Every structure is written in structure tokens, then in C-alpha cells.
């Protein structure tokens, strides 16, 4: 039976595919029938994701997208794609009064400049055609809520979300859709780099209306929808996936 949520016949690029949301998204896209191209900095971890994929014909291309030459080489190497999910990201917990330019540049390079310029490169090299879909993984932090000690990260995600809305308008004549997903706290390796404890995560989960942290699969399912033909009339939007966190 035909379903508009299928990704059969599509080749999709997933960045940050070596772990967390990127890994879950790559697996979910393969399960929906897509041919998946994985990219990330760690070739060994990419290989572990590759082993989880369903179907055949998938590729993995190791690249550091903060390096302009590697980013350009990736775009030139890719076959034609019908969509991309930009899942690579990093976090920094630094209060405003202690942040510095170097830290801001590091966070913005990964969370903002790399995905935006990779998307631009895909379009300029005609690797991304009409009727394609771009999905950026943003956050509720920045676009929707403030969080003490998280100014740099929040600013990078706010900038990404604003850019995606403007891209959606400018790329609409090319029939290229651009959307963001805005996850709440999701249980990935990245959040465990903040020196958090299991007790603090459990406490945070209790404060969420649905009483749990997000799972990478929760975000991946939304990305599959935005990459599929089921969302053909959806562009310039932000899909909040936070268990009800922003309702209060």
C-alpha cells in the first residue's frame, strides 16, 4: 500500500550521523526506504551506524564540516540527493559574563555556519534538486526558551532557526522546502558532556509534562515526516518536540 510517509526512491544526506539524533535519523530513514549517505568526523562510529541501516546502497563519508575544504569536498563527492537532515551539533554551558569569542566561534561553526554553508553548497553544485527537503535540528533553547548559562548555544540555535525561515522563502521558487525541528532535552551523548548526573536528568524528566526525556527516535520520526512527501506543503516551520516542556 502506498504511503506518503515512505522515503523509497530518495537519497538523503544525514550529518552528525555517528551518534545521537543523527544516528537515529539515519536508521529511521533507511527503514522508511531511503538510500542514506552518512557523514560525520569519526569514521569508526559512522561504520557502526552504517551497520544498523536497513536495505542496501548506503554510503558513509567521513568529513569535518568545520573545515571549509572538507565541506566542499563532501559536497562535490555526493551524488544527487533529494533531501538532507543537518543533525550535527555541539553544546556549551557558559554563563554570559564568562563567554569569549573563541568559544562562540567554535559553537557557531558547528551549529550554524557548517549546516548553512553545506546547504548552500548542495544547491549551488546542483546536488539538491527541485522537490527536495532540508531539515535543520535546532532546539527549543534559543528560539522558544532561555536557559541560564546557555547563552552561546541558545544564540546559535536561534540564528539557525531564523536562517531556515528565510531560506524557506528564498528557495520556495526552486520547490525546495526548509524546516526545523526544535527538540527539548533529548537523551543523547551530547547532553552527558555537560557534567550532568543521573539524578539531575531524572529531576528534569519529572518536570516535563510527559514525564520523560526525549529519545533520539522521537526526533528522527519527525525528521522522516519532513523529508517525506507527506509534508509537501510544509516549509518555513518549526516543529516543537519537547514532551510539553514549553507549555508551562
Tab-separated table of C-alpha atoms in Angstrom:
chain	number	residue	atom	x	y	z
A	1	UNK	CA	0.000	0.000	0.000
A	2	UNK	CA	1.365	3.423	-0.949
A	3	UNK	CA	2.055	5.803	1.893
A	4	UNK	CA	3.203	9.416	1.546
A	5	UNK	CA	5.445	8.844	4.571
A	6	UNK	CA	7.647	6.457	2.588
A	7	UNK	CA	11.132	7.568	1.580
A	8	UNK	CA	11.540	4.982	-1.153
A	9	UNK	CA	13.379	6.323	-4.193
A	10	UNK	CA	15.040	9.127	-2.210
A	11	UNK	CA	18.741	9.559	-1.494
A	12	UNK	CA	19.258	11.531	1.699
A	13	UNK	CA	22.266	13.105	3.401
A	14	UNK	CA	22.435	12.885	7.194
A	15	UNK	CA	25.094	14.903	9.020
A	16	UNK	CA	26.178	14.100	12.558
A	17	UNK	CA	25.236	10.504	11.769
A	18	UNK	CA	27.769	8.895	14.085
A	19	UNK	CA	25.635	9.171	17.234
A	20	UNK	CA	22.523	10.533	18.906
A	21	UNK	CA	19.814	12.123	16.798
A	22	UNK	CA	21.868	11.792	13.607
A	23	UNK	CA	22.310	8.051	14.052
A	24	UNK	CA	18.629	7.537	14.880
A	25	UNK	CA	17.625	9.638	11.871
A	26	UNK	CA	19.832	7.660	9.508
A	27	UNK	CA	18.364	4.368	10.734
A	28	UNK	CA	14.786	5.668	10.566
A	29	UNK	CA	15.290	6.961	7.017
A	30	UNK	CA	16.693	3.610	5.895
A	31	UNK	CA	13.742	1.824	7.493
A	32	UNK	CA	11.436	4.123	5.512
A	33	UNK	CA	13.129	3.028	2.287
A	34	UNK	CA	15.707	5.746	1.640
A	35	UNK	CA	19.249	5.350	0.429
A	36	UNK	CA	21.253	7.098	3.127
A	37	UNK	CA	24.568	8.941	2.951
A	38	UNK	CA	26.146	9.283	6.372
A	39	UNK	CA	28.665	11.906	7.301
A	40	UNK	CA	30.490	12.806	10.492
A	41	UNK	CA	34.027	13.249	11.749
A	42	UNK	CA	34.549	9.789	13.263
A	43	UNK	CA	34.830	7.081	10.612
A	44	UNK	CA	34.683	4.230	13.125
A	45	UNK	CA	31.438	5.473	14.679
A	46	UNK	CA	29.996	6.126	11.231
A	47	UNK	CA	30.693	2.491	10.410
A	48	UNK	CA	28.718	1.422	13.481
A	49	UNK	CA	25.752	3.485	12.291
A	50	UNK	CA	26.144	2.084	8.776
A	51	UNK	CA	25.846	-1.440	10.183
A	52	UNK	CA	22.440	-0.574	11.653
A	53	UNK	CA	20.921	0.600	8.364
A	54	UNK	CA	18.242	-1.382	6.571
A	55	UNK	CA	18.471	-2.031	2.848
A	56	UNK	CA	21.491	-1.522	0.630
A	57	UNK	CA	23.400	1.104	-1.331
A	58	UNK	CA	24.146	3.322	1.658
A	59	UNK	CA	27.366	5.347	1.836
A	60	UNK	CA	29.499	6.803	4.606
A	61	UNK	CA	31.799	9.760	4.025
A	62	UNK	CA	33.901	10.992	6.933
A	63	UNK	CA	34.278	14.782	6.967
A	64	UNK	CA	34.814	17.608	9.425
A	65	UNK	CA	32.254	20.144	8.276
A	66	UNK	CA	34.009	22.914	10.204
A	67	UNK	CA	36.825	22.592	7.679
A	68	UNK	CA	35.867	24.505	4.530
A	69	UNK	CA	37.929	22.256	2.265
A	70	UNK	CA	36.396	19.083	3.658
A	71	UNK	CA	32.910	20.583	3.430
A	72	UNK	CA	33.464	21.481	-0.225
A	73	UNK	CA	34.951	18.051	-0.939
A	74	UNK	CA	31.922	16.354	0.616
A	75	UNK	CA	29.509	18.384	-1.495
A	76	UNK	CA	31.495	17.636	-4.646
A	77	UNK	CA	31.657	13.904	-3.829
A	78	UNK	CA	27.966	13.437	-3.161
A	79	UNK	CA	25.565	12.036	-5.723
A	80	UNK	CA	22.304	13.877	-6.302
A	81	UNK	CA	20.185	13.961	-3.148
A	82	UNK	CA	16.514	14.657	-2.579
A	83	UNK	CA	16.940	15.846	0.964
A	84	UNK	CA	19.257	16.422	3.892
A	85	UNK	CA	18.960	16.401	7.659
A	86	UNK	CA	21.536	18.514	9.475
A	87	UNK	CA	21.910	16.793	12.837
A	88	UNK	CA	25.488	17.645	13.794
A	89	UNK	CA	25.702	19.902	16.821
A	90	UNK	CA	27.617	20.782	19.946
A	91	UNK	CA	26.790	22.377	23.273
A	92	UNK	CA	28.498	24.736	25.701
A	93	UNK	CA	27.332	25.678	29.180
A	94	UNK	CA	28.961	29.043	29.847
A	95	UNK	CA	27.292	31.999	31.590
A	96	UNK	CA	27.134	35.207	29.567
A	97	UNK	CA	29.710	37.001	31.692
A	98	UNK	CA	32.279	34.251	31.115
A	99	UNK	CA	31.825	33.539	27.401
A	100	UNK	CA	34.510	34.569	24.929
A	101	UNK	CA	34.877	34.975	21.188
A	102	UNK	CA	36.786	31.710	20.676
A	103	UNK	CA	34.073	29.652	22.367
A	104	UNK	CA	31.350	31.437	20.429
A	105	UNK	CA	33.134	30.793	17.152
A	106	UNK	CA	33.510	27.099	17.998
A	107	UNK	CA	29.807	26.680	18.781
A	108	UNK	CA	28.606	28.790	15.859
A	109	UNK	CA	30.882	26.963	13.410
A	110	UNK	CA	29.285	23.619	14.246
A	111	UNK	CA	25.700	24.661	14.959
A	112	UNK	CA	25.219	27.436	12.406
A	113	UNK	CA	27.874	28.075	9.767
A	114	UNK	CA	28.596	24.471	8.784
A	115	UNK	CA	24.997	23.365	8.123
A	116	UNK	CA	24.053	26.622	6.420
A	117	UNK	CA	27.031	26.674	4.078
A	118	UNK	CA	26.732	22.962	3.328
A	119	UNK	CA	23.106	23.527	2.313
A	120	UNK	CA	24.207	26.442	0.142
A	121	UNK	CA	26.901	24.291	-1.461
A	122	UNK	CA	24.436	21.486	-2.216
A	123	UNK	CA	22.218	23.917	-4.078
A	124	UNK	CA	24.994	25.749	-5.928
A	125	UNK	CA	26.503	22.458	-7.135
A	126	UNK	CA	23.026	21.296	-8.185
A	127	UNK	CA	23.309	18.238	-5.953
A	128	UNK	CA	19.967	19.168	-4.418
A	129	UNK	CA	17.171	19.335	-6.956
A	130	UNK	CA	13.586	20.526	-7.092
A	131	UNK	CA	11.017	18.994	-4.744
A	132	UNK	CA	13.783	18.464	-2.165
A	133	UNK	CA	13.631	18.982	1.593
A	134	UNK	CA	16.150	20.400	4.063
A	135	UNK	CA	15.696	19.782	7.800
A	136	UNK	CA	17.766	21.538	10.445
A	137	UNK	CA	17.945	20.270	14.016
A	138	UNK	CA	17.591	23.368	16.172
A	139	UNK	CA	16.372	23.420	19.791
A	140	UNK	CA	13.680	24.880	21.988
A	141	UNK	CA	16.570	26.668	23.742
A	142	UNK	CA	17.080	29.903	21.856
A	143	UNK	CA	14.038	30.069	19.577
A	144	UNK	CA	11.464	29.437	22.351
A	145	UNK	CA	13.022	29.497	25.805
A	146	UNK	CA	16.012	30.958	27.617
A	147	UNK	CA	18.273	28.886	29.834
A	148	UNK	CA	20.708	30.347	32.340
A	149	UNK	CA	24.308	29.532	31.479
A	150	UNK	CA	23.478	28.527	27.922
A	151	UNK	CA	23.667	31.823	26.060
A	152	UNK	CA	26.132	30.741	23.372
A	153	UNK	CA	24.280	27.560	22.422
A	154	UNK	CA	20.921	29.342	22.519
A	155	UNK	CA	22.200	32.089	20.235
A	156	UNK	CA	23.499	29.589	17.682
A	157	UNK	CA	20.166	27.760	17.569
A	158	UNK	CA	18.206	30.988	17.392
A	159	UNK	CA	20.330	32.075	14.433
A	160	UNK	CA	19.859	28.702	12.722
A	161	UNK	CA	16.094	28.839	13.089
A	162	UNK	CA	15.927	32.389	11.732
A	163	UNK	CA	18.130	31.433	8.780
A	164	UNK	CA	15.954	28.431	7.968
A	165	UNK	CA	12.821	30.580	7.797
A	166	UNK	CA	14.474	32.985	5.379
A	167	UNK	CA	15.929	30.129	3.332
A	168	UNK	CA	12.439	28.662	3.045
A	169	UNK	CA	11.179	31.883	1.489
A	170	UNK	CA	14.114	32.313	-0.882
A	171	UNK	CA	14.189	28.669	-2.003
A	172	UNK	CA	10.433	28.252	-2.454
A	173	UNK	CA	10.636	29.178	-6.194
A	174	UNK	CA	13.028	26.218	-6.582
A	175	UNK	CA	10.465	23.973	-4.828
A	176	UNK	CA	12.994	23.290	-2.060
A	177	UNK	CA	11.397	23.098	1.384
A	178	UNK	CA	13.263	24.148	4.536
A	179	UNK	CA	12.105	23.334	8.058
A	180	UNK	CA	13.452	22.985	11.588
A	181	UNK	CA	12.776	20.571	14.384
A	182	UNK	CA	13.056	22.003	17.892
A	183	UNK	CA	13.811	19.241	20.384
A	184	UNK	CA	13.554	19.610	24.110
A	185	UNK	CA	16.061	17.803	26.308
A	186	UNK	CA	16.859	14.589	24.482
A	187	UNK	CA	18.868	11.765	25.996
A	188	UNK	CA	21.916	11.731	23.727
A	189	UNK	CA	25.662	11.502	24.389
A	190	UNK	CA	25.881	15.267	23.855
A	191	UNK	CA	23.862	16.207	26.943
A	192	UNK	CA	26.029	13.931	29.061
A	193	UNK	CA	29.071	16.045	28.239
A	194	UNK	CA	27.706	18.809	30.458
A	195	UNK	CA	28.771	17.054	33.695
A	196	UNK	CA	25.155	16.223	34.451
A	197	UNK	CA	24.206	13.450	36.852
A	198	UNK	CA	21.568	10.761	36.532
A	199	UNK	CA	19.720	12.393	39.416
A	200	UNK	CA	19.624	15.772	37.670
A	201	UNK	CA	18.358	14.175	34.462
A	202	UNK	CA	15.674	12.311	36.389
A	203	UNK	CA	14.629	15.547	38.075
A	204	UNK	CA	14.427	17.296	34.710
A	205	UNK	CA	12.305	14.454	33.342
A	206	UNK	CA	9.844	14.804	36.219
A	207	UNK	CA	9.291	18.442	35.284
A	208	UNK	CA	8.323	17.563	31.705
A	209	UNK	CA	4.537	17.085	31.264
A	210	UNK	CA	5.035	13.692	29.577
A	211	UNK	CA	7.416	12.720	32.401
A	212	UNK	CA	10.418	11.621	30.379
A	213	UNK	CA	13.302	12.997	28.374
A	214	UNK	CA	13.153	12.814	24.628
A	215	UNK	CA	14.638	9.845	22.824
A	216	UNK	CA	16.625	10.245	19.594
A	217	UNK	CA	13.937	8.207	17.820
A	218	UNK	CA	11.306	10.819	18.780
A	219	UNK	CA	13.215	13.449	16.841
A	220	UNK	CA	14.102	11.086	13.999
A	221	UNK	CA	10.438	10.274	13.370
A	222	UNK	CA	9.644	13.958	12.909
A	223	UNK	CA	12.573	14.382	10.531
A	224	UNK	CA	11.348	11.443	8.430
A	225	UNK	CA	7.994	13.208	8.109
A	226	UNK	CA	9.612	16.468	6.990
A	227	UNK	CA	11.782	14.644	4.438
A	228	UNK	CA	8.844	12.694	3.049
A	229	UNK	CA	6.187	13.654	0.524
A	230	UNK	CA	3.671	13.732	3.395
A	231	UNK	CA	4.971	17.234	4.172
A	232	UNK	CA	4.956	18.581	0.611
A	233	UNK	CA	3.117	21.760	1.675
A	234	UNK	CA	5.195	22.377	4.803
A	235	UNK	CA	8.027	24.884	4.639
A	236	UNK	CA	9.436	27.577	6.902
A	237	UNK	CA	8.059	25.950	10.021
A	238	UNK	CA	9.462	24.831	13.363
A	239	UNK	CA	8.190	21.539	14.728
A	240	UNK	CA	8.496	21.521	18.523
A	241	UNK	CA	9.189	18.088	20.011
A	242	UNK	CA	9.598	18.556	23.743
A	243	UNK	CA	7.125	16.404	25.670
A	244	UNK	CA	5.190	19.544	26.550
A	245	UNK	CA	8.120	21.403	28.136
A	246	UNK	CA	7.216	24.760	26.574
A	247	UNK	CA	3.538	24.570	27.579
A	248	UNK	CA	4.180	25.910	31.065
